Coordinates of C-alpha atoms in Angstrom, one line a residue:
X1 CA -85.6 11.2 92.5
X2 CA -84.4 13.7 89.9
X3 CA -85.9 13.7 86.4
X4 CA -83.9 12.4 83.6
X5 CA -82.0 14.8 81.4
X6 CA -82.4 14.8 77.6
X7 CA -80.0 16.9 75.6
X8 CA -80.8 17.4 71.8
X9 CA -77.9 19.0 69.5
X10 CA -79.3 20.8 66.6
X11 CA -82.7 22.4 65.8
X12 CA -83.1 21.6 62.2
X13 CA -86.0 19.5 60.9
X14 CA -84.9 16.4 63.0
X15 CA -83.9 18.3 66.1
X16 CA -86.8 20.6 66.2
X17 CA -89.3 17.7 65.6
X18 CA -87.5 15.5 68.2
X19 CA -87.8 18.5 70.7
X20 CA -91.6 19.2 69.9
X21 CA -92.5 15.5 70.2
X22 CA -90.7 15.0 73.3
X23 CA -92.2 18.1 75.0
X24 CA -95.7 16.5 74.3
X25 CA -94.8 13.0 75.3
X26 CA -92.8 13.5 78.6
X27 CA -94.6 16.5 80.1
X28 CA -92.8 17.5 82.9
X29 CA -91.5 14.0 83.5
X30 CA -87.9 14.9 82.0
X31 CA -85.8 18.0 81.6
X32 CA -85.4 18.7 77.9
X33 CA -82.4 21.0 76.6
X34 CA -82.0 22.3 73.0
X35 CA -78.6 23.1 72.0
X36 CA -78.5 25.3 68.9
X37 CA -76.4 28.3 67.3
X38 CA -79.7 30.4 66.6
X39 CA -82.9 30.9 68.5
X40 CA -84.9 29.9 65.3
X41 CA -85.8 26.7 63.3
X42 CA -85.2 27.6 59.7
X43 CA -87.5 26.2 57.0
X44 CA -84.8 25.5 54.4
X45 CA -87.2 25.0 51.2
X46 CA -88.3 28.5 51.2
X47 CA -84.7 29.9 51.3
X48 CA -84.5 30.6 47.5
X49 CA -87.6 32.8 47.7
X50 CA -85.7 34.9 50.5
X51 CA -83.0 35.3 48.1
X52 CA -85.1 36.3 45.4
X53 CA -87.0 39.0 47.5
X54 CA -90.2 37.2 47.7
X55 CA -90.3 36.4 51.3
X56 CA -88.8 38.3 54.1
X57 CA -86.2 36.4 56.2
X58 CA -88.2 36.2 59.3
X59 CA -90.9 34.5 57.4
X60 CA -88.9 31.2 57.1
X61 CA -87.9 31.2 60.7
X62 CA -89.9 29.8 63.8
X63 CA -88.9 31.0 67.1
X64 CA -87.7 27.9 69.3
X65 CA -88.5 29.3 72.7
X66 CA -91.8 30.6 71.5
X67 CA -93.0 27.2 70.0
X68 CA -91.5 24.6 72.2
X69 CA -93.0 24.5 75.5
X70 CA -91.1 22.8 78.6
X71 CA -87.8 23.0 76.5
X72 CA -84.9 24.9 77.7
X73 CA -83.0 26.7 74.8
X74 CA -79.2 26.9 75.2
X75 CA -77.5 29.1 72.5
X76 CA -74.2 27.6 71.4
X77 CA -72.5 25.2 69.1
X78 CA -71.3 21.9 70.4
X79 CA -67.6 21.2 70.0
X80 CA -66.9 18.0 72.1
X81 CA -68.7 15.1 73.4
X82 CA -67.6 13.0 76.3
X83 CA -69.9 9.8 76.1
X84 CA -68.4 8.2 79.2
X85 CA -68.9 11.3 81.3
X86 CA -72.4 12.1 79.7
X87 CA -71.4 15.7 79.0
X88 CA -71.6 18.0 76.0
X89 CA -69.2 21.0 75.7
X90 CA -70.3 24.0 74.0
X91 CA -69.3 27.5 73.0
X92 CA -71.8 30.4 73.3
X93 CA -72.3 33.0 70.8
X94 CA -70.1 35.5 72.7
X95 CA -67.2 32.9 73.2
X96 CA -67.9 31.7 76.8
X97 CA -67.9 27.8 77.1
X98 CA -70.2 25.5 79.0
X99 CA -71.2 21.9 79.8
X100 CA -74.3 20.1 79.5
X101 CA -74.9 16.9 81.4
X102 CA -77.2 14.3 80.0
X103 CA -78.7 10.9 80.6
X104 CA -80.2 10.9 77.0
X105 CA -78.4 12.6 74.0
X106 CA -79.9 13.0 70.6
X107 CA -77.6 14.1 67.8
X108 CA -79.2 16.0 65.1
X109 CA -76.5 18.4 64.1
X110 CA -77.4 18.5 60.5
X111 CA -75.2 19.1 57.7
X112 CA -72.8 21.8 55.9
X113 CA -71.8 22.5 52.5
X114 CA -70.0 20.0 50.6
X115 CA -66.4 20.9 49.1
X116 CA -64.7 19.5 46.3
X117 CA -60.8 20.0 45.6
X118 CA -61.2 22.5 43.0
X119 CA -58.7 25.6 42.9
X120 CA -60.3 28.9 43.9
X121 CA -63.8 27.5 44.8
X122 CA -63.3 27.8 48.5
X123 CA -62.2 31.4 48.1
X124 CA -64.5 32.7 45.4
X125 CA -67.8 30.7 45.9
X126 CA -70.6 31.0 48.3
X127 CA -72.8 28.3 49.6
X128 CA -76.8 28.3 50.2
X129 CA -77.1 26.5 53.6
X130 CA -78.3 29.3 55.7
X131 CA -80.1 32.5 56.1
X132 CA -76.9 34.6 56.1
X133 CA -75.9 33.1 52.8
X134 CA -79.4 33.8 51.3
X135 CA -79.4 37.6 52.4
X136 CA -75.9 38.0 51.1
X137 CA -76.9 36.5 47.8
X138 CA -79.9 38.8 47.6
X139 CA -77.6 41.9 48.2
X140 CA -74.9 40.6 45.8
X141 CA -76.9 40.0 42.9
X142 CA -78.7 43.1 43.2
X143 CA -75.4 45.0 43.5
X144 CA -74.0 43.3 40.4
X145 CA -76.9 44.2 38.3
X146 CA -76.7 47.8 39.5
X147 CA -73.1 48.0 38.8
X148 CA -73.3 46.4 35.4
X149 CA -76.0 48.7 34.4
X150 CA -73.6 51.6 35.1
X151 CA -70.6 50.0 33.6
X152 CA -69.5 51.5 30.1
X153 CA -67.1 48.6 29.3
X154 CA -69.2 45.8 27.7
X155 CA -66.8 42.9 29.0
X156 CA -67.1 44.1 32.7
X157 CA -71.0 44.5 32.1
X158 CA -71.2 40.9 30.8
X159 CA -69.1 39.6 33.8
X160 CA -71.1 41.4 36.4
X161 CA -74.6 40.2 35.1
X162 CA -73.5 36.5 34.6
X163 CA -74.3 34.5 37.4
X164 CA -73.0 30.7 37.8
X165 CA -74.7 28.1 39.9
X166 CA -73.1 24.7 40.3
X167 CA -75.2 21.9 41.2
X168 CA -78.5 21.2 39.3
X169 CA -80.1 19.4 42.6
X170 CA -83.2 20.7 44.4
X171 CA -81.3 23.8 45.8
X172 CA -79.4 24.8 42.7
X173 CA -82.5 24.5 40.3
X174 CA -84.5 26.7 42.6
X175 CA -81.9 29.3 43.1
X176 CA -81.4 29.6 39.3
X177 CA -85.1 29.6 38.4
X178 CA -85.8 32.3 41.0
X179 CA -82.6 34.3 40.3
X180 CA -83.4 34.6 36.7
X181 CA -87.0 36.0 37.2
X182 CA -85.5 38.4 39.9
X183 CA -82.8 39.9 37.7
X184 CA -85.1 40.0 34.5
X185 CA -87.4 42.2 36.7
X186 CA -84.4 44.5 37.6
X187 CA -83.3 45.0 34.0
X188 CA -87.0 45.7 32.7
X189 CA -87.2 48.7 35.0
X190 CA -83.7 49.9 34.7
X191 CA -82.4 48.7 31.4
X192 CA -78.6 48.4 30.8
X193 CA -76.7 51.0 28.7
X194 CA -75.1 48.4 26.6
X195 CA -78.4 46.6 25.9
X196 CA -77.2 43.6 27.6
X197 CA -79.2 41.2 29.8
X198 CA -78.4 39.1 32.8
X199 CA -77.2 35.5 32.1
X200 CA -77.7 32.6 34.4
X201 CA -75.8 29.3 34.1
X202 CA -76.6 26.1 35.8
X203 CA -73.8 23.4 35.8
X204 CA -73.8 19.8 36.9
X205 CA -71.8 16.8 36.0
X206 CA -75.0 14.8 36.2
X207 CA -76.6 13.9 32.9
X208 CA -79.9 15.9 33.7
X209 CA -81.3 18.4 36.2
X210 CA -82.6 16.9 39.5
X211 CA -80.8 13.7 38.9
X212 CA -81.9 12.2 42.4
X213 CA -85.7 12.7 41.4
X214 CA -88.2 11.4 39.0
X215 CA -87.4 11.9 35.5
X216 CA -90.5 13.6 34.9
X217 CA -89.8 16.2 37.4
X218 CA -86.4 16.7 35.6
X219 CA -88.0 17.3 32.2
X220 CA -90.5 19.9 33.7
X221 CA -87.6 21.7 35.6
X222 CA -85.4 21.6 32.5
X223 CA -88.0 23.1 30.1
X224 CA -88.9 26.0 32.4
X225 CA -85.3 26.9 33.1
X226 CA -84.4 27.1 29.3
X227 CA -87.8 29.2 28.6
X228 CA -86.3 31.7 31.0
X229 CA -83.2 31.8 29.3
X230 CA -81.0 29.7 31.7
X231 CA -77.9 28.3 30.2
X232 CA -78.3 24.6 31.5
X233 CA -75.1 22.6 30.9
X234 CA -75.1 19.3 31.9
X235 CA -71.9 16.9 32.2
X236 CA -70.1 20.1 32.9
X237 CA -68.6 21.7 35.9
X238 CA -66.1 24.3 37.3
X239 CA -62.4 23.4 36.9
X240 CA -61.0 26.5 38.4
X241 CA -62.4 29.7 39.9
X242 CA -60.8 32.9 40.1
X243 CA -61.5 36.5 40.9
X244 CA -62.7 37.2 37.3
X245 CA -64.4 34.0 36.5
X246 CA -64.5 30.4 36.2
X247 CA -63.0 27.8 33.8
X248 CA -65.0 25.0 33.0
X249 CA -64.3 21.2 32.5
X250 CA -65.0 21.7 28.8
X251 CA -62.4 24.3 28.6
X252 CA -64.6 27.4 28.3
X253 CA -63.7 30.5 30.4
X254 CA -66.7 32.3 31.6
X255 CA -66.3 36.0 33.1
X256 CA -68.4 36.2 36.1
X257 CA -68.3 37.7 39.9
X258 CA -70.9 35.4 41.1
X259 CA -70.4 31.7 41.9
X260 CA -73.2 29.9 43.8
X261 CA -71.9 26.4 45.1
X262 CA -74.9 24.2 45.4
X263 CA -73.1 20.7 45.0
X264 CA -74.4 19.0 48.0
X265 CA -74.1 18.6 51.5
X266 CA -72.0 16.7 54.0
X267 CA -73.0 15.5 57.6
X268 CA -71.8 17.9 60.3
X269 CA -68.1 17.0 61.4
X270 CA -69.2 16.9 65.0
X271 CA -70.1 13.1 64.7
X272 CA -66.6 12.4 63.4
X273 CA -64.9 13.0 66.8
X274 CA -67.0 10.2 68.6
X275 CA -65.0 7.4 67.2
X276 CA -68.0 5.2 66.5
X277 CA -68.9 3.3 63.3
X278 CA -69.7 5.5 60.5
X279 CA -71.2 5.1 57.1
X280 CA -70.4 8.0 54.4
X281 CA -69.7 10.4 57.2
X282 CA -73.0 9.5 59.0
X283 CA -73.2 8.1 62.3
X284 CA -74.4 4.2 62.0
X285 CA -77.6 3.7 63.9
X286 CA -80.3 0.8 64.2
X287 CA -83.9 1.1 62.9
X288 CA -85.0 2.6 66.1
X289 CA -82.3 5.5 65.6
X290 CA -80.3 4.5 68.4
X291 CA -76.3 3.8 68.2
X292 CA -75.6 0.2 68.8
X293 CA -73.7 -0.5 72.0
X294 CA -74.6 3.0 73.3
X295 CA -78.4 3.0 74.8
X296 CA -78.1 6.6 75.9
X297 CA -77.2 7.8 72.4
X298 CA -79.7 8.5 69.6
X299 CA -79.2 10.1 66.1
X300 CA -81.5 11.4 63.4
X301 CA -81.4 13.6 60.4
X302 CA -78.6 14.3 58.0
X303 CA -75.9 13.0 60.7
X304 CA -77.6 9.6 60.9
X305 CA -77.2 6.6 58.7
X306 CA -80.8 5.2 59.2
X307 CA -81.5 1.8 57.6
X308 CA -84.2 1.9 55.0
X309 CA -86.5 -1.0 55.8
X310 CA -88.4 -0.6 52.5
X311 CA -84.9 -1.1 50.7
X312 CA -82.9 -3.7 52.5
X313 CA -79.1 -2.7 52.6
X314 CA -79.5 0.9 51.6
X315 CA -80.0 4.1 54.0
X316 CA -82.5 6.8 54.0
X317 CA -81.3 9.8 52.0
X318 CA -80.3 13.1 53.4
X319 CA -83.6 14.8 52.8
X320 CA -85.9 17.4 54.9
X321 CA -88.8 14.9 54.3
X322 CA -86.9 12.1 56.2
X323 CA -85.2 14.4 58.8
X324 CA -88.7 15.7 59.8
X325 CA -90.0 11.8 60.1
X326 CA -86.9 10.8 61.9
X327 CA -87.6 13.4 64.6
X328 CA -91.0 12.0 65.6
X329 CA -89.8 8.4 65.6
X330 CA -86.6 9.3 67.6
X331 CA -88.5 11.2 70.3
X332 CA -91.0 8.2 70.7
X333 CA -88.1 5.8 71.2
X334 CA -86.3 8.3 73.6
X335 CA -89.4 8.5 75.7
X336 CA -89.8 4.6 75.4
X337 CA -86.3 4.3 77.0
X338 CA -87.4 6.3 79.9
X339 CA -90.5 4.2 80.3
X340 CA -93.0 6.2 78.3
X341 CA -94.5 4.5 75.6
X342 CA -93.2 1.8 73.3
X343 CA -90.3 1.7 70.9
X344 CA -91.1 1.5 67.1
X345 CA -88.7 1.3 63.9
X346 CA -88.5 4.0 61.5
X347 CA -90.5 3.2 58.3
X348 CA -91.6 5.7 55.8
X349 CA -93.6 5.9 52.6
X350 CA -92.6 8.3 49.9
X351 CA -94.9 11.3 49.6
X352 CA -93.2 12.8 46.5
X353 CA -91.4 15.8 46.0
X354 CA -92.2 19.7 44.9
X355 CA -89.9 22.1 43.3
X356 CA -90.9 25.5 43.1
X357 CA -89.5 27.4 40.0
X358 CA -90.9 30.8 40.6
X359 CA -94.1 32.5 39.5
X360 CA -96.8 29.9 38.7
X361 CA -94.3 27.4 37.6
X362 CA -93.4 24.3 39.7
X363 CA -92.7 20.5 39.2
X364 CA -94.4 18.0 41.6
X365 CA -95.2 14.3 42.0
X366 CA -97.4 14.5 45.1
X367 CA -98.1 10.7 45.9
X368 CA -96.4 9.8 42.7
X369 CA -98.7 11.7 40.5
X370 CA -96.5 13.8 38.0
X371 CA -97.7 17.6 37.6
X372 CA -96.5 20.6 36.2
X373 CA -97.8 24.1 35.3
X374 CA -99.9 26.4 37.5
X375 CA -101.5 23.1 39.3
X376 CA -98.1 22.2 40.3
X377 CA -97.5 25.5 41.5
X378 CA -100.7 25.6 43.7
X379 CA -99.9 22.1 45.1
X380 CA -96.1 23.1 45.8
X381 CA -97.1 26.2 48.0
X382 CA -99.9 24.3 49.6
X383 CA -97.5 21.7 50.6
X384 CA -95.0 24.3 52.0
X385 CA -97.8 25.9 54.0
X386 CA -98.9 22.8 55.4
X387 CA -95.4 21.6 56.3
X388 CA -94.5 24.7 58.1
X389 CA -94.5 24.7 61.9
X390 CA -95.6 28.6 61.9
X391 CA -95.7 31.8 60.0
X392 CA -98.2 30.5 57.6
X393 CA -100.3 33.7 57.4
X394 CA -97.3 35.8 57.0
X395 CA -95.8 33.7 54.2
X396 CA -99.3 33.6 52.3
X397 CA -99.4 37.2 52.7
X398 CA -96.0 37.8 51.2
X399 CA -97.1 35.6 48.4
X400 CA -100.1 37.7 47.6
X401 CA -98.2 40.9 47.7
X402 CA -95.4 39.5 45.6
X403 CA -98.3 38.5 43.0
X404 CA -99.5 42.3 42.9
X405 CA -96.7 44.5 43.6
X406 CA -93.1 44.7 42.4
X407 CA -90.2 43.4 44.3
X408 CA -88.1 45.8 46.2
X409 CA -84.6 45.4 44.6
X410 CA -82.5 47.2 47.1
X411 CA -79.4 46.1 48.9
X412 CA -79.2 46.3 52.6
X413 CA -75.5 45.4 53.1
X414 CA -76.1 43.5 56.4
X415 CA -74.0 40.6 55.5
X416 CA -70.7 40.8 53.8
X417 CA -68.9 38.4 51.7
X418 CA -66.2 37.4 54.6
X419 CA -69.3 36.7 56.9
X420 CA -70.3 33.7 54.9
X421 CA -67.2 31.7 53.8
X422 CA -68.0 28.5 51.9
X423 CA -66.0 26.5 54.3
X424 CA -67.9 26.7 57.6
X425 CA -69.0 24.3 60.1
X426 CA -71.9 26.7 61.1
X427 CA -73.4 28.1 57.9
X428 CA -76.3 29.1 59.7
X429 CA -74.5 31.7 61.7
X430 CA -72.7 34.7 60.0
X431 CA -69.1 35.4 61.2
X432 CA -68.9 38.6 63.4
X433 CA -65.9 40.6 64.6
X434 CA -64.3 38.8 67.8
X435 CA -66.7 35.8 67.5
X436 CA -64.4 32.3 67.8
X437 CA -64.5 30.3 64.8
X438 CA -64.0 26.8 66.0
X439 CA -65.5 23.4 66.4
X440 CA -63.0 21.2 68.4
X441 CA -61.1 22.1 71.3
X442 CA -61.0 25.3 73.3
X443 CA -62.5 28.7 72.0
X444 CA -59.9 30.7 69.6
X445 CA -59.2 34.2 70.9
X446 CA -60.1 37.1 68.7
X447 CA -56.3 37.2 67.6
X448 CA -56.5 33.8 66.3
X449 CA -54.2 30.7 66.9
X450 CA -50.5 30.9 66.1
X451 CA -49.8 30.4 62.4
X452 CA -53.5 31.0 61.5
X453 CA -53.4 34.4 60.0
X454 CA -56.9 36.1 59.8
X455 CA -58.2 34.3 62.9
X456 CA -58.9 31.3 61.0
X457 CA -58.8 27.9 62.8
X458 CA -56.8 25.3 61.2
X459 CA -59.7 23.5 59.7
X460 CA -60.7 26.6 57.6
X461 CA -59.0 27.9 54.6
X462 CA -55.9 29.9 54.8
X463 CA -56.0 33.6 53.9
X464 CA -55.4 33.7 50.1
X465 CA -52.9 36.3 48.8
X466 CA -54.3 39.4 47.2
X467 CA -57.2 39.8 49.6
X468 CA -58.2 43.1 51.3
X469 CA -57.1 43.4 54.9
X470 CA -59.6 44.7 57.5
X471 CA -59.0 48.5 57.3
X472 CA -59.2 48.8 61.3
X473 CA -56.8 46.1 62.1
X474 CA -53.5 47.0 63.7
X475 CA -51.4 47.8 60.7
X476 CA -54.0 49.6 58.8
X477 CA -54.4 49.0 55.0
X478 CA -51.6 47.6 52.7
X479 CA -50.4 50.0 50.0
X480 CA -52.4 50.3 46.9
X481 CA -49.8 48.7 44.7
X482 CA -49.3 45.9 47.1
X483 CA -51.3 42.9 47.1
X484 CA -53.9 43.9 49.6
X485 CA -55.2 47.3 49.2
X486 CA -54.2 51.1 50.1
X487 CA -52.3 52.1 53.2
X488 CA -53.8 54.7 55.4
X489 CA -52.5 58.2 54.3
X490 CA -50.0 59.9 56.4
X491 CA -49.4 56.9 58.5
X492 CA -46.4 54.9 58.5
X493 CA -48.4 51.6 59.3
X494 CA -51.9 52.5 58.7
X495 CA -54.5 54.6 60.5
X496 CA -55.7 53.0 63.8
X497 CA -59.3 52.8 64.3
X498 CA -60.7 55.6 66.7
X499 CA -62.0 53.3 69.3
X500 CA -59.2 50.9 69.1
X501 CA -56.9 50.4 72.2
X502 CA -54.5 52.9 72.1
X503 CA -57.0 55.6 70.9
X504 CA -56.9 58.0 68.0
X505 CA -53.5 59.7 67.3
X506 CA -53.4 63.5 67.6
X507 CA -53.6 65.2 64.2
X508 CA -50.1 65.3 62.8
X509 CA -48.4 64.5 66.0
X510 CA -46.2 61.7 66.7
X511 CA -47.4 61.3 70.3
X512 CA -51.0 61.9 69.6
X513 CA -54.3 62.4 71.5
X514 CA -55.8 59.5 73.5
X515 CA -59.2 58.1 72.2
X516 CA -62.1 60.1 73.3
X517 CA -64.1 57.0 74.4
X518 CA -61.4 55.4 76.2
X519 CA -61.8 55.2 80.1
X520 CA -60.6 58.4 81.6
X521 CA -62.2 60.6 78.9
X522 CA -60.3 63.2 76.7
X523 CA -57.7 65.1 78.4
X524 CA -57.6 68.8 78.0
X525 CA -55.5 69.8 75.0
X526 CA -52.1 71.5 75.9
X527 CA -52.3 70.0 79.5
X528 CA -48.8 69.2 80.9
X529 CA -49.6 65.5 81.2
X530 CA -50.5 65.3 77.5
X531 CA -47.6 64.1 75.2
X532 CA -45.6 66.8 73.5
X533 CA -44.9 66.9 69.8
X534 CA -41.3 66.3 68.9
X535 CA -39.7 67.4 65.8
X536 CA -40.9 69.7 63.0
X537 CA -44.7 69.7 62.4
X538 CA -45.8 68.1 59.2
X539 CA -47.7 70.4 56.8
X540 CA -51.2 69.4 56.2
X541 CA -51.8 66.9 53.4
X542 CA -47.9 66.0 53.1
X543 CA -47.4 62.3 53.4
X544 CA -44.5 60.8 55.4
X545 CA -42.7 58.3 53.8
X546 CA -44.2 54.9 54.2
X547 CA -42.0 52.1 55.6
X548 CA -42.0 48.6 54.3
X549 CA -45.4 47.2 53.5
X550 CA -46.9 45.0 55.9
X551 CA -47.9 41.6 54.7
X552 CA -51.6 41.9 54.0
X553 CA -54.0 39.8 56.0
X554 CA -57.5 39.0 54.5
X555 CA -60.5 39.0 56.4
X556 CA -61.7 35.5 57.1
X557 CA -63.9 34.1 54.1
X558 CA -63.7 37.2 51.9
X559 CA -64.1 36.3 48.2
X560 CA -64.3 38.1 45.0
X561 CA -65.8 41.1 46.5
X562 CA -62.3 42.1 47.9
X563 CA -61.6 43.6 44.6
X564 CA -63.4 46.3 42.3
X565 CA -67.0 46.3 42.9
X566 CA -66.8 45.0 46.5
X567 CA -69.8 44.9 48.8
X568 CA -70.2 48.5 50.5
X569 CA -70.8 47.8 54.3
X570 CA -72.2 49.8 57.1
X571 CA -69.5 51.7 59.1
X572 CA -68.9 50.4 62.6
X573 CA -70.5 51.9 65.6
X574 CA -68.5 54.5 67.1
X575 CA -68.5 52.7 70.7
X576 CA -67.9 49.4 69.3
X577 CA -65.0 47.2 71.0
X578 CA -61.9 46.6 69.5
X579 CA -62.4 44.5 66.3
X580 CA -60.8 41.0 65.8
X581 CA -58.9 40.0 62.9
X582 CA -62.0 39.1 60.9
X583 CA -63.6 42.6 61.2
X584 CA -65.4 43.6 58.3
X585 CA -63.7 46.1 55.9
X586 CA -65.4 49.3 55.9
X587 CA -65.0 52.9 55.9
X588 CA -62.8 54.6 58.2
X589 CA -63.4 58.1 59.5
X590 CA -60.1 60.2 58.9
X591 CA -58.5 62.6 61.1
X592 CA -57.4 65.0 58.6
X593 CA -60.6 66.0 57.2
X594 CA -60.3 63.9 53.9
X595 CA -62.5 60.9 53.0
X596 CA -60.7 57.6 52.7
X597 CA -61.5 55.2 50.0
X598 CA -63.8 52.3 50.8
X599 CA -63.2 48.8 50.0
X600 CA -65.1 48.9 46.6

């Protein structure tokens, strides 16, 4: 008799704990498959320390294949579930599609950034839900401080060294606290010419910081933030976001190049396609984390509305603490449905919360006991070390090094602004050239669906006007005075990438020379089969008359960095395949010996 097949969608706190517990309970009595876009579990509470340069990125990740014995890992994103056929459809990291059959399905897909209908936010703000976003923010903040230090204009300097964080919850409070310490350390070593200092703002419509937590934690966090110079404004939010700044709900205009969106999260939209009863976007389950009427379907974590048995009529909140416990109970009940062990309902006891405010400062209430100062800092870090399923020694070592050595304030340029759009169904995965961005239906080809410029799917934001197109797209860069950038010099429609299909055109020749890296190699010059030049040769450096400027297309997810002071990025490798519409803007090697302008 074949073994039952268990498929777990998502490897966050709930999915990872479910897979680990099931692996221990079933022991070769079931085939367990874990479907996840990445090959690691991310310990989200320490992500602000990655953005602040305290921890290296891999310290907050745990290998799935290395820590989950007897669990098969499949890399991909689920985009369709057929409950009647007992199958899950997914798209792999390289665009290929697959299907996973199941006898038991556990939905633990987690959450994504919560958006509000505020003009300009989707185009100019960035979230903080995944490792790519933390890496981008670290580079971006470092870059803005460096550009502000070199700026001669006080207004530009003030805008570049002003950082606005929206959302004074757990994540936003920690981002502002760690960010203020990080930028202050930069300025102490490299003072600005104008004598200005970085300014951090924390906004929220709530009446106090950490509104969902104990009021004593709120008072402690508010005091620490204000001591560090953070401009805490409660009852205030963003009314409109632009390239140059934000307009607040109180009418104030703040010049800034950095808008961090930490307003909250919403359940992964995957569960909406099931057509089952929902509660505030979450799938309704019983106290055993099972979907009523569907004995094969379980849900846990942020996508599940789990009844709170300690508070009748309410549901457990979307926190990592609950998701971690959901995973254990869900695994036990899945195993019980296969005849292994007994079912049990989900009950919990509040263990309290910890908020790391950087340095020796923290706010904590373990088991309801309010704490602050160095004692709270020690409890907070001890809690994180105990809760992490791996990398404890490495994390502790980074903390020791951070205490005795200065932080390395350098920008690596590995994650670009367009790679981490605020509106994304997969914040844990950075966009890459040619990768299909979709969640429902078939994979989207690199060129994007009809009517969706820039390769965005219909459920993602349209390309805003004024953005900078990908420099290696067919059609090249738009003209300097056009809303989109500069045309490739001496080319009627822009200079094609060297490795783009069609190759690199011959210098000053209409027909051109095929690309050197194309199959068939480089033909010998002046051979009879080479296309001959027609017409009078163009003198070196003389530009041909540009035709009508093409309508610019903006790389998906590009934000304020498309303007002056944009993110400098690495040059694509010479043998890279033809880029898709969302290829990162970057430097292009010219064929006439001159250097083209970058996107900054």
